Amino acid sequence: MVTMAEGRPPGLDPDPYQQGCPTRHILDRIGDRWTVLIVGALGDGTLRFSELRRRVDGISQKMLTQTLREMERDGLVTRTVYPEVPPRVEYTLTDAGSTLRGPLKALEDWSIQHLPGVLAARERYADA
Amino acid sequence: MVTMAEGRPPGLDPDPYQQGCPTRHILDRIGDRWTVLIVGALGDGTLRFSELRRRVDGISQKMLTQTLREMERDGLVTRTVYPEVPPRVEYTLTDAGSTLRGPLKALEDWSIQHLPGVLAARERYADA
DNA sequence: CTGTATCCCTGTAGATACTG
DNA sequence: CAGTATCTACAGGGATACAG
């Protein structure tokens, strides 16, 4: 037997608790700050690049493009280019991408609802 | 009227879509790769440092310590030190931390269930 | 056992300038 | 309008060594 490959041997059940499991990368991507906001901004609708940029306040052009490309690559959004001048590009969540809306909205809601509690916890921690 | 402060003016409703809103930082933290796995590993139980380290395969001592500290600071976990020799330190989710279990488990499950679909999407993207 | 402290390298993200 | 291309700065995170 030759040298064992790094990480998880292939063919086993995916398990993000195991190093090298590809689900870890996916977890990284869907938990990403910009991905969470883009999924929430798109919702069940369609937005063009510039609209997304306005809704996700503070995102740079680079990060918006980059995140959308990765989401497209992973099958989370569809990208539709209208060959007009000036160009118009629209983004929509795929069916797979839509299944993320609930879970990610839950995170968003959590951060809003627990903001006071977290801030209070930090004060206590700082005092102690 | 003087120069406007950066980001969100205080006193408004928290909105992670607005730059500078503190909920963005919280969203970053709870979506963090290690936080997701630590919350899942703790579940409704208690684990000591070394046990956590084994369950979250591949996490470095530094990142485990650092992530646990931030979670403690934000009121997500309690840290209990038993003054024995050798020392024993146990971690448990707080009530607030427990409310994250559902949402984060949903992300974990999503990554497992959609792994084949994501990989397939990447192949299609590479071919095109 | 459970940390802390340090070095250092890589990736990430912002700013800026330019193009179809 | 919707990108691409570069440059740069900073933080994340691994490895290692040491301590209570």
PDB file of C-alpha atoms (C1' of nucleotides) in Angstrom:
ATOM      1  CA  MET A   1       0.000   0.000   0.000  1.00  0.00           C
ATOM      2  CA  VAL A   2       1.323   3.337  -1.006  1.00  0.00           C
ATOM      3  CA  THR A   3       1.290   6.518   0.981  1.00  0.00           C
ATOM      4  CA  MET A   4      -2.175   7.480   2.189  1.00  0.00           C
ATOM      5  CA  ALA A   5      -3.725  10.544   0.629  1.00  0.00           C
ATOM      6  CA  GLU A   6      -4.243  13.562   2.806  1.00  0.00           C
ATOM      7  CA  GLY A   7      -7.515  13.956   4.664  1.00  0.00           C
ATOM      8  CA  ARG A   8     -10.599  11.866   4.123  1.00  0.00           C
ATOM      9  CA  PRO A   9     -10.440   8.740   2.025  1.00  0.00           C
ATOM     10  CA  PRO A  10     -12.954   9.069  -0.807  1.00  0.00           C
ATOM     11  CA  GLY A  11     -16.162   7.040  -0.867  1.00  0.00           C
ATOM     12  CA  LEU A  12     -17.049   7.623   2.771  1.00  0.00           C
ATOM     13  CA  ASP A  13     -20.031   9.590   3.985  1.00  0.00           C
ATOM     14  CA  PRO A  14     -19.438  13.324   3.859  1.00  0.00           C
ATOM     15  CA  ASP A  15     -18.678  14.663   7.319  1.00  0.00           C
ATOM     16  CA  PRO A  16     -17.679  18.275   7.905  1.00  0.00           C
ATOM     17  CA  TYR A  17     -16.138  17.285  11.224  1.00  0.00           C
ATOM     18  CA  GLN A  18     -13.487  15.381   9.294  1.00  0.00           C
ATOM     19  CA  GLN A  19     -10.545  17.293   7.941  1.00  0.00           C
ATOM     20  CA  GLY A  20     -10.354  17.322   4.163  1.00  0.00           C
ATOM     21  CA  CYS A  21     -14.037  16.624   3.652  1.00  0.00           C
ATOM     22  CA  PRO A  22     -15.282  18.816   0.788  1.00  0.00           C
ATOM     23  CA  THR A  23     -18.350  19.751   2.815  1.00  0.00           C
ATOM     24  CA  ARG A  24     -16.038  21.999   4.823  1.00  0.00           C
ATOM     25  CA  HIS A  25     -15.352  24.161   1.814  1.00  0.00           C
ATOM     26  CA  ILE A  26     -19.062  24.335   1.062  1.00  0.00           C
ATOM     27  CA  LEU A  27     -19.746  25.292   4.657  1.00  0.00           C
ATOM     28  CA  ASP A  28     -17.170  28.038   4.339  1.00  0.00           C
ATOM     29  CA  ARG A  29     -18.818  29.360   1.225  1.00  0.00           C
ATOM     30  CA  ILE A  30     -22.433  29.365   2.377  1.00  0.00           C
ATOM     31  CA  GLY A  31     -21.513  30.894   5.728  1.00  0.00           C
ATOM     32  CA  ASP A  32     -19.532  33.627   4.028  1.00  0.00           C
ATOM     33  CA  ARG A  33     -20.609  37.129   5.015  1.00  0.00           C
ATOM     34  CA  TRP A  34     -21.284  38.290   1.457  1.00  0.00           C
ATOM     35  CA  THR A  35     -22.980  35.081   0.362  1.00  0.00           C
ATOM     36  CA  VAL A  36     -25.425  35.339   3.259  1.00  0.00           C
ATOM     37  CA  LEU A  37     -26.359  38.894   2.314  1.00  0.00           C
ATOM     38  CA  ILE A  38     -26.569  38.244  -1.427  1.00  0.00           C
ATOM     39  CA  VAL A  39     -28.880  35.272  -0.936  1.00  0.00           C
ATOM     40  CA  GLY A  40     -31.039  37.400   1.330  1.00  0.00           C
ATOM     41  CA  ALA A  41     -31.055  40.299  -1.095  1.00  0.00           C
ATOM     42  CA  LEU A  42     -32.039  38.151  -4.047  1.00  0.00           C
ATOM     43  CA  GLY A  43     -34.776  36.332  -2.161  1.00  0.00           C
ATOM     44  CA  ASP A  44     -37.213  34.930  -4.681  1.00  0.00           C
ATOM     45  CA  GLY A  45     -36.648  37.740  -7.114  1.00  0.00           C
ATOM     46  CA  THR A  46     -34.184  38.931  -9.692  1.00  0.00           C
ATOM     47  CA  LEU A  47     -31.707  41.767  -9.382  1.00  0.00           C
ATOM     48  CA  ARG A  48     -29.145  43.238 -11.663  1.00  0.00           C
ATOM     49  CA  PHE A  49     -25.551  43.820 -10.664  1.00  0.00           C
ATOM     50  CA  SER A  50     -25.951  47.458  -9.742  1.00  0.00           C
ATOM     51  CA  GLU A  51     -29.100  46.807  -7.707  1.00  0.00           C
ATOM     52  CA  LEU A  52     -27.352  44.113  -5.719  1.00  0.00           C
ATOM     53  CA  ARG A  53     -24.496  46.456  -5.101  1.00  0.00           C
ATOM     54  CA  ARG A  54     -26.825  49.045  -3.628  1.00  0.00           C
ATOM     55  CA  ARG A  55     -28.674  46.583  -1.419  1.00  0.00           C
ATOM     56  CA  VAL A  56     -25.573  44.997   0.005  1.00  0.00           C
ATOM     57  CA  ASP A  57     -24.225  48.244   1.323  1.00  0.00           C
ATOM     58  CA  GLY A  58     -20.463  48.567   1.379  1.00  0.00           C
ATOM     59  CA  ILE A  59     -19.609  45.586  -0.786  1.00  0.00           C
ATOM     60  CA  SER A  60     -16.865  46.348  -3.263  1.00  0.00           C
ATOM     61  CA  GLN A  61     -17.293  45.693  -6.938  1.00  0.00           C
ATOM     62  CA  LYS A  62     -14.570  43.122  -6.742  1.00  0.00           C
ATOM     63  CA  MET A  63     -16.157  41.130  -3.932  1.00  0.00           C
ATOM     64  CA  LEU A  64     -19.601  41.284  -5.483  1.00  0.00           C
ATOM     65  CA  THR A  65     -18.309  39.974  -8.789  1.00  0.00           C
ATOM     66  CA  GLN A  66     -16.159  37.347  -7.135  1.00  0.00           C
ATOM     67  CA  THR A  67     -18.870  36.090  -4.792  1.00  0.00           C
ATOM     68  CA  LEU A  68     -21.448  35.957  -7.574  1.00  0.00           C
ATOM     69  CA  ARG A  69     -19.047  33.985  -9.766  1.00  0.00           C
ATOM     70  CA  GLU A  70     -18.437  31.432  -7.034  1.00  0.00           C
ATOM     71  CA  MET A  71     -22.159  31.154  -6.393  1.00  0.00           C
ATOM     72  CA  GLU A  72     -22.769  30.666 -10.098  1.00  0.00           C
ATOM     73  CA  ARG A  73     -20.047  28.064 -10.263  1.00  0.00           C
ATOM     74  CA  ASP A  74     -21.585  26.186  -7.330  1.00  0.00           C
ATOM     75  CA  GLY A  75     -25.021  26.300  -8.910  1.00  0.00           C
ATOM     76  CA  LEU A  76     -26.582  28.773  -6.474  1.00  0.00           C
ATOM     77  CA  VAL A  77     -27.386  31.582  -8.894  1.00  0.00           C
ATOM     78  CA  THR A  78     -28.045  31.939 -12.586  1.00  0.00           C
ATOM     79  CA  ARG A  79     -26.461  34.780 -14.465  1.00  0.00           C
ATOM     80  CA  THR A  80     -28.263  36.201 -17.448  1.00  0.00           C
ATOM     81  CA  VAL A  81     -26.567  38.659 -19.756  1.00  0.00           C
ATOM     82  CA  TYR A  82     -28.679  40.872 -21.992  1.00  0.00           C
ATOM     83  CA  PRO A  83     -26.601  41.955 -24.974  1.00  0.00           C
ATOM     84  CA  GLU A  84     -27.720  45.530 -24.866  1.00  0.00           C
ATOM     85  CA  VAL A  85     -25.835  48.743 -24.590  1.00  0.00           C
ATOM     86  CA  PRO A  86     -25.278  49.559 -21.845  1.00  0.00           C
ATOM     87  CA  PRO A  87     -25.107  45.931 -20.753  1.00  0.00           C
ATOM     88  CA  ARG A  88     -27.579  44.489 -18.281  1.00  0.00           C
ATOM     89  CA  VAL A  89     -26.847  41.415 -16.201  1.00  0.00           C
ATOM     90  CA  GLU A  90     -29.432  39.813 -13.960  1.00  0.00           C
ATOM     91  CA  TYR A  91     -28.977  37.382 -11.135  1.00  0.00           C
ATOM     92  CA  THR A  92     -31.513  34.930  -9.736  1.00  0.00           C
ATOM     93  CA  LEU A  93     -31.266  32.171  -7.175  1.00  0.00           C
ATOM     94  CA  THR A  94     -31.476  28.655  -8.583  1.00  0.00           C
ATOM     95  CA  ASP A  95     -33.698  26.061  -6.923  1.00  0.00           C
ATOM     96  CA  ALA A  96     -30.669  24.887  -4.976  1.00  0.00           C
ATOM     97  CA  GLY A  97     -29.815  28.437  -4.016  1.00  0.00           C
ATOM     98  CA  SER A  98     -33.366  29.032  -2.836  1.00  0.00           C
ATOM     99  CA  THR A  99     -33.095  26.183  -0.352  1.00  0.00           C
ATOM    100  CA  LEU A 100     -30.466  28.286   1.401  1.00  0.00           C
ATOM    101  CA  ARG A 101     -32.816  31.183   1.965  1.00  0.00           C
ATOM    102  CA  GLY A 102     -34.437  29.759   5.079  1.00  0.00           C
ATOM    103  CA  PRO A 103     -31.268  28.708   6.909  1.00  0.00           C
ATOM    104  CA  LEU A 104     -29.433  31.912   6.046  1.00  0.00           C
ATOM    105  CA  LYS A 105     -32.380  34.088   6.956  1.00  0.00           C
ATOM    106  CA  ALA A 106     -32.350  32.347  10.322  1.00  0.00           C
ATOM    107  CA  LEU A 107     -28.752  33.461  10.845  1.00  0.00           C
ATOM    108  CA  GLU A 108     -29.631  36.983   9.810  1.00  0.00           C
ATOM    109  CA  ASP A 109     -32.557  37.072  12.229  1.00  0.00           C
ATOM    110  CA  TRP A 110     -30.427  35.616  14.975  1.00  0.00           C
ATOM    111  CA  SER A 111     -27.850  38.353  14.627  1.00  0.00           C
ATOM    112  CA  ILE A 112     -30.538  41.010  14.877  1.00  0.00           C
ATOM    113  CA  GLN A 113     -32.415  39.459  17.778  1.00  0.00           C
ATOM    114  CA  HIS A 114     -29.320  38.630  19.810  1.00  0.00           C
ATOM    115  CA  LEU A 115     -27.445  41.835  19.191  1.00  0.00           C
ATOM    116  CA  PRO A 116     -28.366  43.331  22.583  1.00  0.00           C
ATOM    117  CA  GLY A 117     -27.523  40.105  24.385  1.00  0.00           C
ATOM    118  CA  VAL A 118     -24.170  39.773  22.691  1.00  0.00           C
ATOM    119  CA  LEU A 119     -23.255  43.371  23.445  1.00  0.00           C
ATOM    120  CA  ALA A 120     -24.255  42.850  27.074  1.00  0.00           C
ATOM    121  CA  ALA A 121     -22.169  39.686  27.265  1.00  0.00           C
ATOM    122  CA  ARG A 122     -19.170  41.594  25.966  1.00  0.00           C
ATOM    123  CA  GLU A 123     -19.560  44.231  28.632  1.00  0.00           C
ATOM    124  CA  ARG A 124     -19.676  41.597  31.322  1.00  0.00           C
ATOM    125  CA  TYR A 125     -16.614  39.928  29.833  1.00  0.00           C
ATOM    126  CA  ALA A 126     -14.729  43.206  29.691  1.00  0.00           C
ATOM    127  CA  ASP A 127     -15.561  44.030  33.300  1.00  0.00           C
ATOM    128  CA  ALA A 128     -14.512  40.632  34.585  1.00  0.00           C
TER     129      ALA A 128
ATOM    130  CA  MET B   1     -25.056  69.785  11.105  1.00  0.00           C
ATOM    131  CA  VAL B   2     -21.609  68.372  11.473  1.00  0.00           C
ATOM    132  CA  THR B   3     -19.937  65.688   9.447  1.00  0.00           C
ATOM    133  CA  MET B   4     -21.887  62.435   9.462  1.00  0.00           C
ATOM    134  CA  ALA B   5     -20.331  59.548  11.324  1.00  0.00           C
ATOM    135  CA  GLU B   6     -19.196  56.535   9.344  1.00  0.00           C
ATOM    136  CA  GLY B   7     -21.680  53.767   8.707  1.00  0.00           C
ATOM    137  CA  ARG B   8     -25.001  53.460  10.456  1.00  0.00           C
ATOM    138  CA  PRO B   9     -26.179  56.215  12.753  1.00  0.00           C
ATOM    139  CA  PRO B  10     -26.845  54.704  16.181  1.00  0.00           C
ATOM    140  CA  GLY B  11     -30.375  54.223  17.444  1.00  0.00           C
ATOM    141  CA  LEU B  12     -31.752  52.802  14.230  1.00  0.00           C
ATOM    142  CA  ASP B  13     -32.974  49.278  13.750  1.00  0.00           C
ATOM    143  CA  PRO B  14     -30.131  46.829  13.293  1.00  0.00           C
ATOM    144  CA  ASP B  15     -29.774  45.892   9.637  1.00  0.00           C
ATOM    145  CA  PRO B  16     -26.940  43.697   8.376  1.00  0.00           C
ATOM    146  CA  TYR B  17     -27.485  45.059   4.873  1.00  0.00           C
ATOM    147  CA  GLN B  18     -26.206  48.400   6.110  1.00  0.00           C
ATOM    148  CA  GLN B  19     -22.500  48.955   6.295  1.00  0.00           C
ATOM    149  CA  GLY B  20     -21.208  49.465   9.809  1.00  0.00           C
ATOM    150  CA  CYS B  21     -24.120  47.732  11.490  1.00  0.00           C
ATOM    151  CA  PRO B  22     -22.749  45.583  14.336  1.00  0.00           C
ATOM    152  CA  THR B  23     -24.950  42.695  13.242  1.00  0.00           C
ATOM    153  CA  ARG B  24     -22.500  42.212  10.397  1.00  0.00           C
ATOM    154  CA  HIS B  25     -19.739  41.315  12.804  1.00  0.00           C
ATOM    155  CA  ILE B  26     -22.038  38.927  14.607  1.00  0.00           C
ATOM    156  CA  LEU B  27     -23.017  37.351  11.308  1.00  0.00           C
ATOM    157  CA  ASP B  28     -19.342  36.892  10.535  1.00  0.00           C
ATOM    158  CA  ARG B  29     -18.749  35.204  13.834  1.00  0.00           C
ATOM    159  CA  ILE B  30     -21.674  32.786  13.835  1.00  0.00           C
ATOM    160  CA  GLY B  31     -21.067  31.823  10.214  1.00  0.00           C
ATOM    161  CA  ASP B  32     -17.407  31.158  10.916  1.00  0.00           C
ATOM    162  CA  ARG B  33     -16.284  27.688   9.924  1.00  0.00           C
ATOM    163  CA  TRP B  34     -14.951  26.782  13.364  1.00  0.00           C
ATOM    164  CA  THR B  35     -17.863  28.277  15.262  1.00  0.00           C
ATOM    165  CA  VAL B  36     -20.319  26.205  13.229  1.00  0.00           C
ATOM    166  CA  LEU B  37     -18.461  22.992  14.004  1.00  0.00           C
ATOM    167  CA  ILE B  38     -17.887  23.780  17.673  1.00  0.00           C
ATOM    168  CA  VAL B  39     -21.552  24.536  18.246  1.00  0.00           C
ATOM    169  CA  GLY B  40     -22.444  21.290  16.517  1.00  0.00           C
ATOM    170  CA  ALA B  41     -19.884  19.321  18.484  1.00  0.00           C
ATOM    171  CA  LEU B  42     -21.057  20.672  21.815  1.00  0.00           C
ATOM    172  CA  GLY B  43     -24.731  20.146  21.047  1.00  0.00           C
ATOM    173  CA  ASP B  44     -26.611  19.930  24.307  1.00  0.00           C
ATOM    174  CA  GLY B  45     -23.682  18.424  26.144  1.00  0.00           C
ATOM    175  CA  THR B  46     -20.371  19.343  27.710  1.00  0.00           C
ATOM    176  CA  LEU B  47     -16.918  18.693  26.354  1.00  0.00           C
ATOM    177  CA  ARG B  48     -13.462  19.430  27.577  1.00  0.00           C
ATOM    178  CA  PHE B  49     -10.828  21.154  25.478  1.00  0.00           C
ATOM    179  CA  SER B  50      -9.097  17.989  24.313  1.00  0.00           C
ATOM    180  CA  GLU B  51     -12.370  16.310  23.408  1.00  0.00           C
ATOM    181  CA  LEU B  52     -13.423  19.257  21.309  1.00  0.00           C
ATOM    182  CA  ARG B  53     -10.088  19.187  19.618  1.00  0.00           C
ATOM    183  CA  ARG B  54     -10.569  15.573  18.618  1.00  0.00           C
ATOM    184  CA  ARG B  55     -14.113  16.038  17.367  1.00  0.00           C
ATOM    185  CA  VAL B  56     -13.332  19.072  15.265  1.00  0.00           C
ATOM    186  CA  ASP B  57     -10.717  17.278  13.248  1.00  0.00           C
ATOM    187  CA  GLY B  58      -7.842  19.389  12.021  1.00  0.00           C
ATOM    188  CA  ILE B  59      -8.457  22.461  14.151  1.00  0.00           C
ATOM    189  CA  SER B  60      -5.271  23.907  15.565  1.00  0.00           C
ATOM    190  CA  GLN B  61      -4.855  24.543  19.261  1.00  0.00           C
ATOM    191  CA  LYS B  62      -4.606  28.220  18.523  1.00  0.00           C
ATOM    192  CA  MET B  63      -7.860  28.432  16.596  1.00  0.00           C
ATOM    193  CA  LEU B  64      -9.743  26.293  19.083  1.00  0.00           C
ATOM    194  CA  THR B  65      -8.637  28.475  21.970  1.00  0.00           C
ATOM    195  CA  GLN B  66      -9.269  31.663  20.051  1.00  0.00           C
ATOM    196  CA  THR B  67     -12.707  30.659  18.791  1.00  0.00           C
ATOM    197  CA  LEU B  68     -13.801  29.438  22.219  1.00  0.00           C
ATOM    198  CA  ARG B  69     -12.676  32.714  23.782  1.00  0.00           C
ATOM    199  CA  GLU B  70     -14.666  34.745  21.303  1.00  0.00           C
ATOM    200  CA  MET B  71     -17.695  32.541  21.852  1.00  0.00           C
ATOM    201  CA  GLU B  72     -17.332  32.947  25.604  1.00  0.00           C
ATOM    202  CA  ARG B  73     -16.978  36.675  25.211  1.00  0.00           C
ATOM    203  CA  ASP B  74     -20.140  36.825  23.112  1.00  0.00           C
ATOM    204  CA  GLY B  75     -22.041  34.727  25.642  1.00  0.00           C
ATOM    205  CA  LEU B  76     -22.341  31.586  23.528  1.00  0.00           C
ATOM    206  CA  VAL B  77     -20.407  29.191  25.737  1.00  0.00           C
ATOM    207  CA  THR B  78     -19.540  28.896  29.386  1.00  0.00           C
ATOM    208  CA  ARG B  79     -16.038  27.937  30.386  1.00  0.00           C
ATOM    209  CA  THR B  80     -15.534  26.024  33.593  1.00  0.00           C
ATOM    210  CA  VAL B  81     -12.070  25.450  34.995  1.00  0.00           C
ATOM    211  CA  TYR B  82     -11.514  22.668  37.484  1.00  0.00           C
ATOM    212  CA  PRO B  83      -8.447  23.465  39.556  1.00  0.00           C
ATOM    213  CA  GLU B  84      -7.012  20.002  39.376  1.00  0.00           C
ATOM    214  CA  VAL B  85      -3.711  18.710  38.181  1.00  0.00           C
ATOM    215  CA  PRO B  86      -3.630  18.118  35.339  1.00  0.00           C
ATOM    216  CA  PRO B  87      -6.120  20.899  34.666  1.00  0.00           C
ATOM    217  CA  ARG B  88      -9.546  20.190  33.238  1.00  0.00           C
ATOM    218  CA  VAL B  89     -11.614  22.777  31.395  1.00  0.00           C
ATOM    219  CA  GLU B  90     -15.141  22.118  30.232  1.00  0.00           C
ATOM    220  CA  TYR B  91     -17.217  23.981  27.688  1.00  0.00           C
ATOM    221  CA  THR B  92     -20.999  24.101  27.403  1.00  0.00           C
ATOM    222  CA  LEU B  93     -23.338  26.104  25.223  1.00  0.00           C
ATOM    223  CA  THR B  94     -25.269  28.820  27.013  1.00  0.00           C
ATOM    224  CA  ASP B  95     -28.982  29.221  26.396  1.00  0.00           C
ATOM    225  CA  ALA B  96     -28.174  31.824  23.771  1.00  0.00           C
ATOM    226  CA  GLY B  97     -25.603  29.534  22.213  1.00  0.00           C
ATOM    227  CA  SER B  98     -28.126  26.715  22.091  1.00  0.00           C
ATOM    228  CA  THR B  99     -30.472  28.791  19.982  1.00  0.00           C
ATOM    229  CA  LEU B 100     -27.796  28.643  17.294  1.00  0.00           C
ATOM    230  CA  ARG B 101     -27.815  24.876  17.132  1.00  0.00           C
ATOM    231  CA  GLY B 102     -30.830  24.601  14.833  1.00  0.00           C
ATOM    232  CA  PRO B 103     -29.783  27.197  12.275  1.00  0.00           C
ATOM    233  CA  LEU B 104     -26.183  26.006  12.175  1.00  0.00           C
ATOM    234  CA  LYS B 105     -27.199  22.371  11.962  1.00  0.00           C
ATOM    235  CA  ALA B 106     -29.288  23.349   8.956  1.00  0.00           C
ATOM    236  CA  LEU B 107     -26.175  24.699   7.251  1.00  0.00           C
ATOM    237  CA  GLU B 108     -24.258  21.555   8.105  1.00  0.00           C
ATOM    238  CA  ASP B 109     -27.020  19.371   6.684  1.00  0.00           C
ATOM    239  CA  TRP B 110     -27.246  21.524   3.599  1.00  0.00           C
ATOM    240  CA  SER B 111     -23.566  21.094   2.865  1.00  0.00           C
ATOM    241  CA  ILE B 112     -23.892  17.329   3.132  1.00  0.00           C
ATOM    242  CA  GLN B 113     -27.082  17.026   1.112  1.00  0.00           C
ATOM    243  CA  HIS B 114     -26.010  19.381  -1.641  1.00  0.00           C
ATOM    244  CA  LEU B 115     -22.444  18.182  -1.970  1.00  0.00           C
ATOM    245  CA  PRO B 116     -23.183  16.073  -5.072  1.00  0.00           C
ATOM    246  CA  GLY B 117     -25.172  18.867  -6.669  1.00  0.00           C
ATOM    247  CA  VAL B 118     -22.458  21.433  -6.035  1.00  0.00           C
ATOM    248  CA  LEU B 119     -19.766  19.163  -7.431  1.00  0.00           C
ATOM    249  CA  ALA B 120     -21.904  18.523 -10.513  1.00  0.00           C
ATOM    250  CA  ALA B 121     -22.474  22.247 -10.962  1.00  0.00           C
ATOM    251  CA  ARG B 122     -18.741  22.826 -10.849  1.00  0.00           C
ATOM    252  CA  GLU B 123     -18.153  20.257 -13.557  1.00  0.00           C
ATOM    253  CA  ARG B 124     -20.707  21.899 -15.778  1.00  0.00           C
ATOM    254  CA  TYR B 125     -19.148  25.271 -15.118  1.00  0.00           C
ATOM    255  CA  ALA B 126     -15.672  23.969 -15.930  1.00  0.00           C
ATOM    256  CA  ASP B 127     -16.843  22.403 -19.170  1.00  0.00           C
ATOM    257  CA  ALA B 128     -18.620  25.530 -20.327  1.00  0.00           C
TER     258      ALA B 128
ATOM    259  C1'  DC C   1      -3.913  19.127  30.148  1.00  0.00           C
ATOM    260  C1'  DT C   2      -4.756  23.653  28.724  1.00  0.00           C
ATOM    261  C1'  DG C   3      -3.268  27.048  27.504  1.00  0.00           C
ATOM    262  C1'  DT C   4       0.085  31.631  25.953  1.00  0.00           C
ATOM    263  C1'  DA C   5       3.598  33.776  22.914  1.00  0.00           C
ATOM    264  C1'  DT C   6       6.009  34.166  18.711  1.00  0.00           C
ATOM    265  C1'  DC C   7       7.182  33.799  13.938  1.00  0.00           C
ATOM    266  C1'  DC C   8       5.758  33.822   9.401  1.00  0.00           C
ATOM    267  C1'  DC C   9       3.339  32.816   5.401  1.00  0.00           C
ATOM    268  C1'  DT C  10      -0.744  32.894   2.685  1.00  0.00           C
ATOM    269  C1'  DG C  11      -5.151  34.389   1.368  1.00  0.00           C
ATOM    270  C1'  DT C  12      -8.465  37.929   1.320  1.00  0.00           C
ATOM    271  C1'  DA C  13     -10.306  42.124   0.586  1.00  0.00           C
ATOM    272  C1'  DG C  14     -10.072  47.132  -0.313  1.00  0.00           C
ATOM    273  C1'  DA C  15      -8.687  50.836  -3.517  1.00  0.00           C
ATOM    274  C1'  DT C  16      -7.705  52.222  -7.942  1.00  0.00           C
ATOM    275  C1'  DA C  17      -7.394  52.309 -12.845  1.00  0.00           C
ATOM    276  C1'  DC C  18      -8.808  50.620 -17.138  1.00  0.00           C
ATOM    277  C1'  DT C  19     -12.055  48.057 -20.881  1.00  0.00           C
ATOM    278  C1'  DG C  20     -16.005  46.021 -23.835  1.00  0.00           C
TER     279       DG C  20
ATOM    280  C1'  DC D   1     -23.282  49.142 -16.880  1.00  0.00           C
ATOM    281  C1'  DA D   2     -20.633  45.481 -15.645  1.00  0.00           C
ATOM    282  C1'  DG D   3     -16.975  43.944 -15.346  1.00  0.00           C
ATOM    283  C1'  DT D   4     -11.210  42.825 -15.423  1.00  0.00           C
ATOM    284  C1'  DA D   5      -6.464  43.741 -13.831  1.00  0.00           C
ATOM    285  C1'  DT D   6      -3.097  45.204 -10.398  1.00  0.00           C
ATOM    286  C1'  DC D   7      -1.235  46.602  -6.328  1.00  0.00           C
ATOM    287  C1'  DT D   8      -1.048  46.641  -1.562  1.00  0.00           C
ATOM    288  C1'  DA D   9      -2.205  46.102   3.281  1.00  0.00           C
ATOM    289  C1'  DC D  10      -3.868  43.523   6.756  1.00  0.00           C
ATOM    290  C1'  DA D  11      -5.746  39.645   9.235  1.00  0.00           C
ATOM    291  C1'  DG D  12      -6.286  34.600   9.537  1.00  0.00           C
ATOM    292  C1'  DG D  13      -4.297  30.870  10.670  1.00  0.00           C
ATOM    293  C1'  DG D  14      -0.536  27.132  10.902  1.00  0.00           C
ATOM    294  C1'  DA D  15       3.740  25.628  13.224  1.00  0.00           C
ATOM    295  C1'  DT D  16       6.557  25.792  16.987  1.00  0.00           C
ATOM    296  C1'  DA D  17       8.224  26.595  21.540  1.00  0.00           C
ATOM    297  C1'  DC D  18       7.326  27.365  26.160  1.00  0.00           C
ATOM    298  C1'  DA D  19       4.499  27.785  30.818  1.00  0.00           C
ATOM    299  C1'  DG D  20       1.170  27.047  34.779  1.00  0.00           C
TER     300       DG D  20
END
